[in-house]
Coordinates of C-alpha atoms in Angstrom, one line a residue:
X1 CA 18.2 14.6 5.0
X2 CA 15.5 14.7 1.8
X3 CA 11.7 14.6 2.1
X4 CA 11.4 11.4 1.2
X5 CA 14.9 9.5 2.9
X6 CA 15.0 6.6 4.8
X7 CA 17.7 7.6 7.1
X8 CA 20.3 8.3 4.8
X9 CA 22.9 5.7 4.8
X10 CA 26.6 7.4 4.5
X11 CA 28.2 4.1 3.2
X12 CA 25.1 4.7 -0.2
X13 CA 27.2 7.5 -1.3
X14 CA 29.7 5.7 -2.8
X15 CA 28.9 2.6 -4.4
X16 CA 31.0 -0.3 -3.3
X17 CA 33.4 1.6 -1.8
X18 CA 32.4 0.5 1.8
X19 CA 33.7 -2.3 3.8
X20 CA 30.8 -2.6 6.0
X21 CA 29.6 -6.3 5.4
X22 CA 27.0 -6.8 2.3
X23 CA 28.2 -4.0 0.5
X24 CA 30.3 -6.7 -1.8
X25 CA 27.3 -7.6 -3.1
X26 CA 26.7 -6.3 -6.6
X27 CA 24.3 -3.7 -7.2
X28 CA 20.7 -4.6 -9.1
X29 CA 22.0 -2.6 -12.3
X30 CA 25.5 -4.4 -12.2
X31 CA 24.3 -7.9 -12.6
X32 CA 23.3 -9.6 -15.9
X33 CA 20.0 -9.8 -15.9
X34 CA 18.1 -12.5 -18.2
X35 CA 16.6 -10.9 -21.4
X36 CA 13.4 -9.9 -20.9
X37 CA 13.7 -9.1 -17.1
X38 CA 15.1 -5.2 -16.4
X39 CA 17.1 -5.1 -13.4
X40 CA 15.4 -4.3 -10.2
X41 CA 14.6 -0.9 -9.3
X42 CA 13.6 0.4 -5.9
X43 CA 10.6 3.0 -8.1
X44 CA 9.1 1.4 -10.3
X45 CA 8.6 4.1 -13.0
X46 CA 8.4 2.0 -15.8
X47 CA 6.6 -0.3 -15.5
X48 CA 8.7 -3.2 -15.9
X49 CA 7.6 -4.7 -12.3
X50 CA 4.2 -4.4 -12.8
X51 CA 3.9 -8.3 -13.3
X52 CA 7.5 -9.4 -10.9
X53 CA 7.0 -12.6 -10.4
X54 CA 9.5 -13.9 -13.3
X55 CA 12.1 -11.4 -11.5
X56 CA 11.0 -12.9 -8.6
X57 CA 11.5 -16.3 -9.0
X58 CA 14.8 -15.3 -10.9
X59 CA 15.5 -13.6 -7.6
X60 CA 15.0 -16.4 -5.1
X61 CA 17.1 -18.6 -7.5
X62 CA 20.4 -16.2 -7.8
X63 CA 20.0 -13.2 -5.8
X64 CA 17.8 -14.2 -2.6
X65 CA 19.5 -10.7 -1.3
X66 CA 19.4 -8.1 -4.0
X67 CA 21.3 -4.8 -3.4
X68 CA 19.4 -2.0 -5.3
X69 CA 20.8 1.7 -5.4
X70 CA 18.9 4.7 -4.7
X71 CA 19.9 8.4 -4.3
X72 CA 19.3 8.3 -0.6
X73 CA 20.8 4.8 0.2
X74 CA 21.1 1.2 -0.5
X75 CA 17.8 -1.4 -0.1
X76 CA 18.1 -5.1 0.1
X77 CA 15.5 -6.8 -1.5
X78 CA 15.1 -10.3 0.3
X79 CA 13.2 -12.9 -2.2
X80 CA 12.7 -16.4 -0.4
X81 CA 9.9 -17.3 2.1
X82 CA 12.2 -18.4 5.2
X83 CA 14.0 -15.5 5.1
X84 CA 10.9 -13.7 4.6
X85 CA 9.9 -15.4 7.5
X86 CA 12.7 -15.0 9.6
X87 CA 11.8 -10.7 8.9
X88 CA 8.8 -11.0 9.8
X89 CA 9.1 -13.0 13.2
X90 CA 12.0 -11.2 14.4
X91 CA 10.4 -7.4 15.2
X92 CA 12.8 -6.8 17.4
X93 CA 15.5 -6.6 14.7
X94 CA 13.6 -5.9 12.0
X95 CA 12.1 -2.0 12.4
X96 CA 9.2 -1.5 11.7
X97 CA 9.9 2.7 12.3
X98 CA 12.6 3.4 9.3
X99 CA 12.2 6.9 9.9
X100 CA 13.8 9.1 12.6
X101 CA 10.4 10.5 13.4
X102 CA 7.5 8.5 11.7
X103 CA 5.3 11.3 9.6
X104 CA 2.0 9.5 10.7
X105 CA 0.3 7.3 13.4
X106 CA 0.2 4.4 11.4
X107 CA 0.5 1.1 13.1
X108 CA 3.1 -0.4 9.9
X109 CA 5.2 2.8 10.9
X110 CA 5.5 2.3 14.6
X111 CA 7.5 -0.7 16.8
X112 CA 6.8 -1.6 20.4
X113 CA 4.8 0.6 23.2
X114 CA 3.3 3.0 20.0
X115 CA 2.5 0.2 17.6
X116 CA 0.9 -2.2 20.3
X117 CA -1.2 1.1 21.4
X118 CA -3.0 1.8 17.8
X119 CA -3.2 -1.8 17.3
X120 CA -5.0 -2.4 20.5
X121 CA -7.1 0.8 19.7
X122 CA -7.9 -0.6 16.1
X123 CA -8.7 -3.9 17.2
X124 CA -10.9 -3.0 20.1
X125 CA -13.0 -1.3 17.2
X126 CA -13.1 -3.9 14.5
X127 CA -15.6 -5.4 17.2
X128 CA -17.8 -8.3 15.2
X129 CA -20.7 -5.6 16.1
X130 CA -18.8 -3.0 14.2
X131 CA -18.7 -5.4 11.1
X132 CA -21.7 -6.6 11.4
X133 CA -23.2 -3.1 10.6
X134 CA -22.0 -2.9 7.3
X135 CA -22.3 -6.5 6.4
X136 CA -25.5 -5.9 4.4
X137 CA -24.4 -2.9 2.9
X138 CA -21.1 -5.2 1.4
X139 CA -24.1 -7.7 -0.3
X140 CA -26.5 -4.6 -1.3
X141 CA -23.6 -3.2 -2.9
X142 CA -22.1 -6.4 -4.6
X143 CA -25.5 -7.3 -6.1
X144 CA -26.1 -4.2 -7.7
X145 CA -22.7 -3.7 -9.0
X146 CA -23.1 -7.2 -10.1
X147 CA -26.5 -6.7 -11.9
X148 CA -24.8 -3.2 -13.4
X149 CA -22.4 -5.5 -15.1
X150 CA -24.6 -8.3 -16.3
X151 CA -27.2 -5.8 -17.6
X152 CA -24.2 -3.6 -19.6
X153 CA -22.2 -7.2 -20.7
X154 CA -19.3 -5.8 -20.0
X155 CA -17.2 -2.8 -17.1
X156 CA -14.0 -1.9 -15.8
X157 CA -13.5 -3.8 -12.5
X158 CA -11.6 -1.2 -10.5
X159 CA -14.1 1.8 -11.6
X160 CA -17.2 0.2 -11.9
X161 CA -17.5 -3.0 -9.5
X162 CA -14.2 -3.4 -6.6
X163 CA -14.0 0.7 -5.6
X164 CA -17.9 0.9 -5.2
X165 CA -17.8 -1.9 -3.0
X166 CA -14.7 -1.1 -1.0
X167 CA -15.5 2.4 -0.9
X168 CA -19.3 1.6 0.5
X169 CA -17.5 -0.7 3.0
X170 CA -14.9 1.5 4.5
X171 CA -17.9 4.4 4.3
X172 CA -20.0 2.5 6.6
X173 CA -16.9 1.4 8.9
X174 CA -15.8 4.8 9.2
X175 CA -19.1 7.0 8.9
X176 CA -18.3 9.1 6.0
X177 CA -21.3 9.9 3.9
X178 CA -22.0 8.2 0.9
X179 CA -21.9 11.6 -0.8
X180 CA -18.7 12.3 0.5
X181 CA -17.0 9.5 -1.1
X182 CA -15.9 10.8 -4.3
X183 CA -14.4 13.7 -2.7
X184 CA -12.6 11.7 0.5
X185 CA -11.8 9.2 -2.3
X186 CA -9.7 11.9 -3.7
X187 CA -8.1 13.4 -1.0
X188 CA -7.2 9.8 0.5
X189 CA -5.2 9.5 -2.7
X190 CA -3.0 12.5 -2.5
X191 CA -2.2 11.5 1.6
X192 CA -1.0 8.3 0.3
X193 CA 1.4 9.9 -2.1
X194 CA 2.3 12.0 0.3
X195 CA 2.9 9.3 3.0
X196 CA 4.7 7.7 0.1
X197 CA 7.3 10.6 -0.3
X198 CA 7.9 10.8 3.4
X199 CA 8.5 7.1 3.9
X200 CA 8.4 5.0 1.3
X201 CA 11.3 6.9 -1.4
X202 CA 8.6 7.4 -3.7
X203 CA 8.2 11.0 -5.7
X204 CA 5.5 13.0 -4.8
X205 CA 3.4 16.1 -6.1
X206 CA 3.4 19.6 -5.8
X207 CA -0.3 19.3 -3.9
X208 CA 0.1 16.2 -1.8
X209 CA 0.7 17.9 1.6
X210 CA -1.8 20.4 1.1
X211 CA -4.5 17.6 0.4
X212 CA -3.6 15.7 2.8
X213 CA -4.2 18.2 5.7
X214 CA -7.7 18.5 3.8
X215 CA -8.4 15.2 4.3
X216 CA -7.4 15.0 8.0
X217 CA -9.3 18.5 8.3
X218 CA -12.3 16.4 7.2
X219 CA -11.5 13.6 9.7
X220 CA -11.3 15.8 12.3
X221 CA -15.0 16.8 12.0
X222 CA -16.0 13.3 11.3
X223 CA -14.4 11.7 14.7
X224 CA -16.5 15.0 16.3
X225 CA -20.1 14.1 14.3
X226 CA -19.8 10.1 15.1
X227 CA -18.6 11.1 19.1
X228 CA -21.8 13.4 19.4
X229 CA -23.6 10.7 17.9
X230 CA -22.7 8.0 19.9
X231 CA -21.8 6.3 16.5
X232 CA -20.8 2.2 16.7
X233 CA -18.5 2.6 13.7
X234 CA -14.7 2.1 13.9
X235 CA -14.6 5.4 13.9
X236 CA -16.5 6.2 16.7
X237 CA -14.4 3.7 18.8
X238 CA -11.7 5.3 17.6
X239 CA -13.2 8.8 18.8
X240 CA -14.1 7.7 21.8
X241 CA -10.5 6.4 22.7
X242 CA -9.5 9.4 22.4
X243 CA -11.7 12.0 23.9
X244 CA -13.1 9.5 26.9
X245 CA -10.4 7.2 27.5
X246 CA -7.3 9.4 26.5
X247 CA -5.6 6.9 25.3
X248 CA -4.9 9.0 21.7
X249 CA -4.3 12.8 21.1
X250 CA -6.4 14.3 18.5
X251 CA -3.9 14.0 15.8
X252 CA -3.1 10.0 16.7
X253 CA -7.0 9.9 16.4
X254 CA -7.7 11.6 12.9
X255 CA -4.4 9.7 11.3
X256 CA -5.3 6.2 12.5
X257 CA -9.0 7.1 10.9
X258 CA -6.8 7.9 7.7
X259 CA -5.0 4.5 7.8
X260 CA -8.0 2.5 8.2
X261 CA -9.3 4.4 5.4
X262 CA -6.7 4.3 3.0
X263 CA -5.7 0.3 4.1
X264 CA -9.7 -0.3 4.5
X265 CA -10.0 -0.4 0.5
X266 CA -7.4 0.1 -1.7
X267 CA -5.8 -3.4 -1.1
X268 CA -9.1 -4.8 -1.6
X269 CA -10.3 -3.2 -4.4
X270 CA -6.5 -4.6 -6.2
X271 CA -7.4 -8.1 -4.7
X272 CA -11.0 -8.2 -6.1
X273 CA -10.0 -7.3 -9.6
X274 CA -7.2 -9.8 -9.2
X275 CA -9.7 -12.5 -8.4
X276 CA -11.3 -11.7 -12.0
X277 CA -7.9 -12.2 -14.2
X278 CA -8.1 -16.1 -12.0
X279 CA -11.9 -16.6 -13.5
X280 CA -10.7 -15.8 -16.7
X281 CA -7.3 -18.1 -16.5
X282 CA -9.6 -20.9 -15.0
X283 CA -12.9 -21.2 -16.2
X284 CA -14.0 -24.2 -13.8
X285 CA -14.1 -22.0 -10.8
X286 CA -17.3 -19.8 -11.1
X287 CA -18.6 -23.0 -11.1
X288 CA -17.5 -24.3 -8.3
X289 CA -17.9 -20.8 -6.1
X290 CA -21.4 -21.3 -7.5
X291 CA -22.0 -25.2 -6.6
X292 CA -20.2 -25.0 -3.1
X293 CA -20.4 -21.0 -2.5
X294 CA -19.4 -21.6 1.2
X295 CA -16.6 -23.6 1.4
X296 CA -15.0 -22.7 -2.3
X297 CA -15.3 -19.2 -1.4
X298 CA -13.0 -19.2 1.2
X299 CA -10.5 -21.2 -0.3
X300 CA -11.1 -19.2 -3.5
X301 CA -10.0 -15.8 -1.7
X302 CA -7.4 -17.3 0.2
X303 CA -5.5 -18.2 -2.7
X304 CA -5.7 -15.0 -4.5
X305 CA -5.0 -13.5 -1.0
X306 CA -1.3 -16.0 -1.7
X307 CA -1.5 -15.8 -5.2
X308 CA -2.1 -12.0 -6.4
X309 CA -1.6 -10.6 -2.6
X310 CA -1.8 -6.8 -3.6
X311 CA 1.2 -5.9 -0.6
X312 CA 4.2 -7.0 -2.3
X313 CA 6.9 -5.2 0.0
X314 CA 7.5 -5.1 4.0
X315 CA 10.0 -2.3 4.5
X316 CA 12.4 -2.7 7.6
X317 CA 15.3 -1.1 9.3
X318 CA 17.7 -3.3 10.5
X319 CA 19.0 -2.9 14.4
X320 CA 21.8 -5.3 14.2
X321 CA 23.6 -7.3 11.7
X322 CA 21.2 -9.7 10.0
X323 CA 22.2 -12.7 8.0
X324 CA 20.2 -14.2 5.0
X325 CA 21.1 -16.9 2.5
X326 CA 24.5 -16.4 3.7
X327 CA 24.9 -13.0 3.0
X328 CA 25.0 -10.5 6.2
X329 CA 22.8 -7.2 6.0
X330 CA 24.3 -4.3 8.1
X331 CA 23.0 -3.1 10.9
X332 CA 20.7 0.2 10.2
X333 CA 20.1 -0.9 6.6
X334 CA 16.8 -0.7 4.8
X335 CA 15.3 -3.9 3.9
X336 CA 12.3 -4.7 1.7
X337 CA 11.0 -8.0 2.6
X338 CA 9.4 -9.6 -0.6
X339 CA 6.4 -10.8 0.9
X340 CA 4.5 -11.6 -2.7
X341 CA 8.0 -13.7 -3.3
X342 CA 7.9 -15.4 -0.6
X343 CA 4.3 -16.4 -1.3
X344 CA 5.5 -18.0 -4.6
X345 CA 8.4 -19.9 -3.3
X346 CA 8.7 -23.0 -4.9
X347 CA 10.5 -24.5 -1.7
X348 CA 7.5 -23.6 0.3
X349 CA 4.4 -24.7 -1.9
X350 CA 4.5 -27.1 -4.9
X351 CA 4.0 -25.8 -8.4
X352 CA 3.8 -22.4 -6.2
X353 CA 3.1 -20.2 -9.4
X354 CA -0.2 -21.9 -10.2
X355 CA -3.5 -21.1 -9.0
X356 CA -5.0 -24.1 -7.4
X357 CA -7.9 -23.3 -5.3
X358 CA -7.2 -26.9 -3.4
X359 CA -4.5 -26.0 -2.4
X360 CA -3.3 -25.8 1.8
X361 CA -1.9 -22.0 1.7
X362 CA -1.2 -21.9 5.9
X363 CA 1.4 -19.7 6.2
X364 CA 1.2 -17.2 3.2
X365 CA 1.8 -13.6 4.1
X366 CA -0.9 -12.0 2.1
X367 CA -2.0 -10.5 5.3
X368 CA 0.9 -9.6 6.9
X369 CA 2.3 -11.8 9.6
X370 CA 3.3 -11.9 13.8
X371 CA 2.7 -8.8 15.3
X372 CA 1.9 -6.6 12.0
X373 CA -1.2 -9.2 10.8
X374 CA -3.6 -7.0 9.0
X375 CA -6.2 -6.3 11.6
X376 CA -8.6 -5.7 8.5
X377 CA -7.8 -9.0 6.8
X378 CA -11.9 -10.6 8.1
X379 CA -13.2 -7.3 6.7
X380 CA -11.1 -8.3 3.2
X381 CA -12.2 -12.0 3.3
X382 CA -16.3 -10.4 3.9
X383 CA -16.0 -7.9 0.9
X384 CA -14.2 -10.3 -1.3
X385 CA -16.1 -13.6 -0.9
X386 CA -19.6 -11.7 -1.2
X387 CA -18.8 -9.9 -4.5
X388 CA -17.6 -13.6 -5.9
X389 CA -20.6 -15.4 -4.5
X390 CA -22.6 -12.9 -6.3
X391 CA -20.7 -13.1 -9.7
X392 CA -20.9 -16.7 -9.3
X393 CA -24.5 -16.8 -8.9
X394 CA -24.9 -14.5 -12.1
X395 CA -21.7 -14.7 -14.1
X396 CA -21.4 -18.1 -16.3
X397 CA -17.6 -16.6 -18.3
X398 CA -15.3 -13.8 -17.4
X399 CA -13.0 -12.3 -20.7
X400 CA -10.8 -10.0 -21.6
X401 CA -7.9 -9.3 -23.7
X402 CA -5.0 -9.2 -21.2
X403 CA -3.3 -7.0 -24.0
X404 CA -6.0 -4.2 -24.2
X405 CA -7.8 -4.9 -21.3
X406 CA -5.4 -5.0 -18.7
X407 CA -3.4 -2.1 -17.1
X408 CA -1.2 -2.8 -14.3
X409 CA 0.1 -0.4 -11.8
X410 CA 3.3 1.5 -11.9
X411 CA 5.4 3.8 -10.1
X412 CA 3.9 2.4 -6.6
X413 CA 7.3 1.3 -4.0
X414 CA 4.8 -1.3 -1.7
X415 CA 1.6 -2.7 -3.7
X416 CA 0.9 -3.9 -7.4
X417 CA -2.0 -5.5 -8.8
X418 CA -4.5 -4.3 -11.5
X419 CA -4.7 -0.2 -12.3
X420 CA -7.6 -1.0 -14.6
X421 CA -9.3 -4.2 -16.3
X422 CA -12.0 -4.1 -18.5
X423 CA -13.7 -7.5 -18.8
X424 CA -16.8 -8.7 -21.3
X425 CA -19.4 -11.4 -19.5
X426 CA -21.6 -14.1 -20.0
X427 CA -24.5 -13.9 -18.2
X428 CA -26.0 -17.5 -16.9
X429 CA -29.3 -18.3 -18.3
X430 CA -32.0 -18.0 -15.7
X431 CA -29.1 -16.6 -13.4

């Protein structure tokens, strides 16, 4: 088996030659795709998925199950929200664990007995006491990122405003230095791409592995500091459930710490620089996060959270025959459950590609949902709704020329969202 296969799927290796039920289905690259909209790729190398709604929508209105060939094996792409739904709800079916041996402990890798352990681990730490201690530090940070940008009239979102804050953040939840950040920043990076090869069919690099056993190196250390210290951070829970309680080895230990790392900001820091490209689109709404800052907030961030979720993909591994939309999945397949799709299905939510900050958005999967609901998601809602509070308060016009301004990301198999924005401001007077 490759590095990076998914339990390689015989029937992949010739294409349509199998009779095991949804193999009839045409292959992404097969079907006639409307001009302008590339077929579907399981990589996105190109960059043509970097904004996938339209393919999306186009999706749930064709090809709800899209087959999509890749060297390893087959994935089906599943587009509408109940059939999202019915994925998500139904864990005993739909495996979390698509590898033989999972490379990491990561609670998205793991099913049953070892996911319910790390999740119980995680959220015995997210304790509101352990949140609490770096709610300050979320407005200290926002306000002077905020000020940085009135003061220069103009930044690049992800570099200068969202990463400082989410990087502060999941400093303090985890007890990293602040000086260390640049360098775990860096090394956090090269994990994920090499998590990404291992699991997720995406290439890697010729460094990834050996970063990434600097990073958990690093970890290590850390989970020793913060145990010594009797530290109140995550991580110190985390440290403490392993060398008082036994309840994690040493390695389970140092690669949850790098989960709640890497999911601790990156997400976030997309999300947040999403939340700008809605205050350019719609004007109205720094004034109304401004006039009602408490209640606008939270509807604000929720429906980004629906609207420009950063987690596009669930991957699954079938255990049994599955049917959606009429067409049956094989048992031991890969499936990629479209949860950003989903979150814009028209059968679900009236005029569901619009932003509309009144609207009731129960039930979007922006966090996850069932028994993988991001465990982070209050930490999420905190970071975002200070930073827009605070631009509110300061910020009368967000712009920027989606053309020159605007790069998305590429290349990524799970999460899209904004690679870099650079926006101009106008400051309110007396603000």
């Amino acid at each position: 088996m490759s590095a990076n296969a998914e339990l390689a799927n015989p029937a992949a290796e010739v294409p349509g030659a199998s009779s095991i039920p949804g193999t009839e289905l045409p292959y992404s690259h097969e079907i006639a795709w409307p001009e302008g909209l590339a077929p579907w790729t399981v990589i996105d190398e190109t960059g043509t998925q970097g904004e996938p709604y339209a393919h999306f929508k186009w999706m749930r209105e064709h090809h709800p199950v899209l087959r999509v060939h890749h060297p390893d094996e087959d994935v089906y792409f599943i587009a509408r929200y109940q059939d999202v739904r019915k994925g998500m709800r139904t864990p005993k079916i739909f495996l979390s664990q698509v590898n033989d041996v999972p490379p990491f402990a990561f609670p998205t890798l793991l099913d049953g007995q070892a996911h319910i352990k790390l999740r119980k681990v995680i959220a015995s730490a997210f304790i509101p006491k352990a949140i609490a201690l770096v709610t300050d530090r979320v407005r200290e940070v926002a306000e002077e990122r905020v000020s940085a940008l009135v003061n220069a009239g103009s930044a690049e979102v992800v570099r200068d405003v969202s990463r400082p804050l989410t990087m502060a953040t999941i400093s303090g939840i985890l007890g990293v230095p602040v000086e260390d950040l640049n360098k775990v920043h860096l090394l956090s990076d090269s994990m994920f791409v090499y998590f990404a090869r291992l699991s997720r069919m995406a290439p890697g690099t010729d460094d990834d592995e050996k970063y990434t056993m600097e990073f958990f190196e690093y970890l290590r250390q850390t989970l020793h500091r913060l145990y010594d210290e009797k530290s109140e951070t995550v991580a110190g829970h985390i440290a403490r459930s392993w060398k008082d309680e036994g309840l994690l080895t040493e390695q389970e230990a140092i690669e949850l710490c790098a989960f709640v790392f890497v999911a601790g900001f990156e997400t976030t820091e997309r999300l947040i620089a999403g939340g700008f490209r809605e205050l350019r689109a719609n004007p109205a709404l720094l004034r109304r996060l401004r006039e009602n800052p408490a209640e606008d907030s939270a509807k604000f961030i929720e429906e980004l959270v629906r609207f420009r979720g950063p987690v596009h993909k669930a991957p699954r591994r079938t255990k049994e025959d599955f049917e959606f939309s009429g067409v049956t999945i094989p048992k031991g397949s890969i499936v990629r459950l479209l949860l950003a799709s989903a979150n814009r299905d028209e059968a679900q939510w009236d005029h569901a590609d619009e932003f509309d900050i009144d609207r009731e958005t129960d039930g979007h999967f922006g966090f996850g949902h069932g028994v993988h609901a991001c465990l982070g998601a209050p930490l999420a809602r905190l970071e975002s709704t200070i930073l827009f509070q605070v631009l509110a308060e300061q910020v009368e016009k967000v712009d920027f020329d989606p053309e020159k301004d605007l790069t998305l990301l590429k290349g990524n198999s799970l999460t899209n969202g904004v690679d870099s924005l650079r926006v101009t401001i106008t400051a309110r007077q007396g603000g």
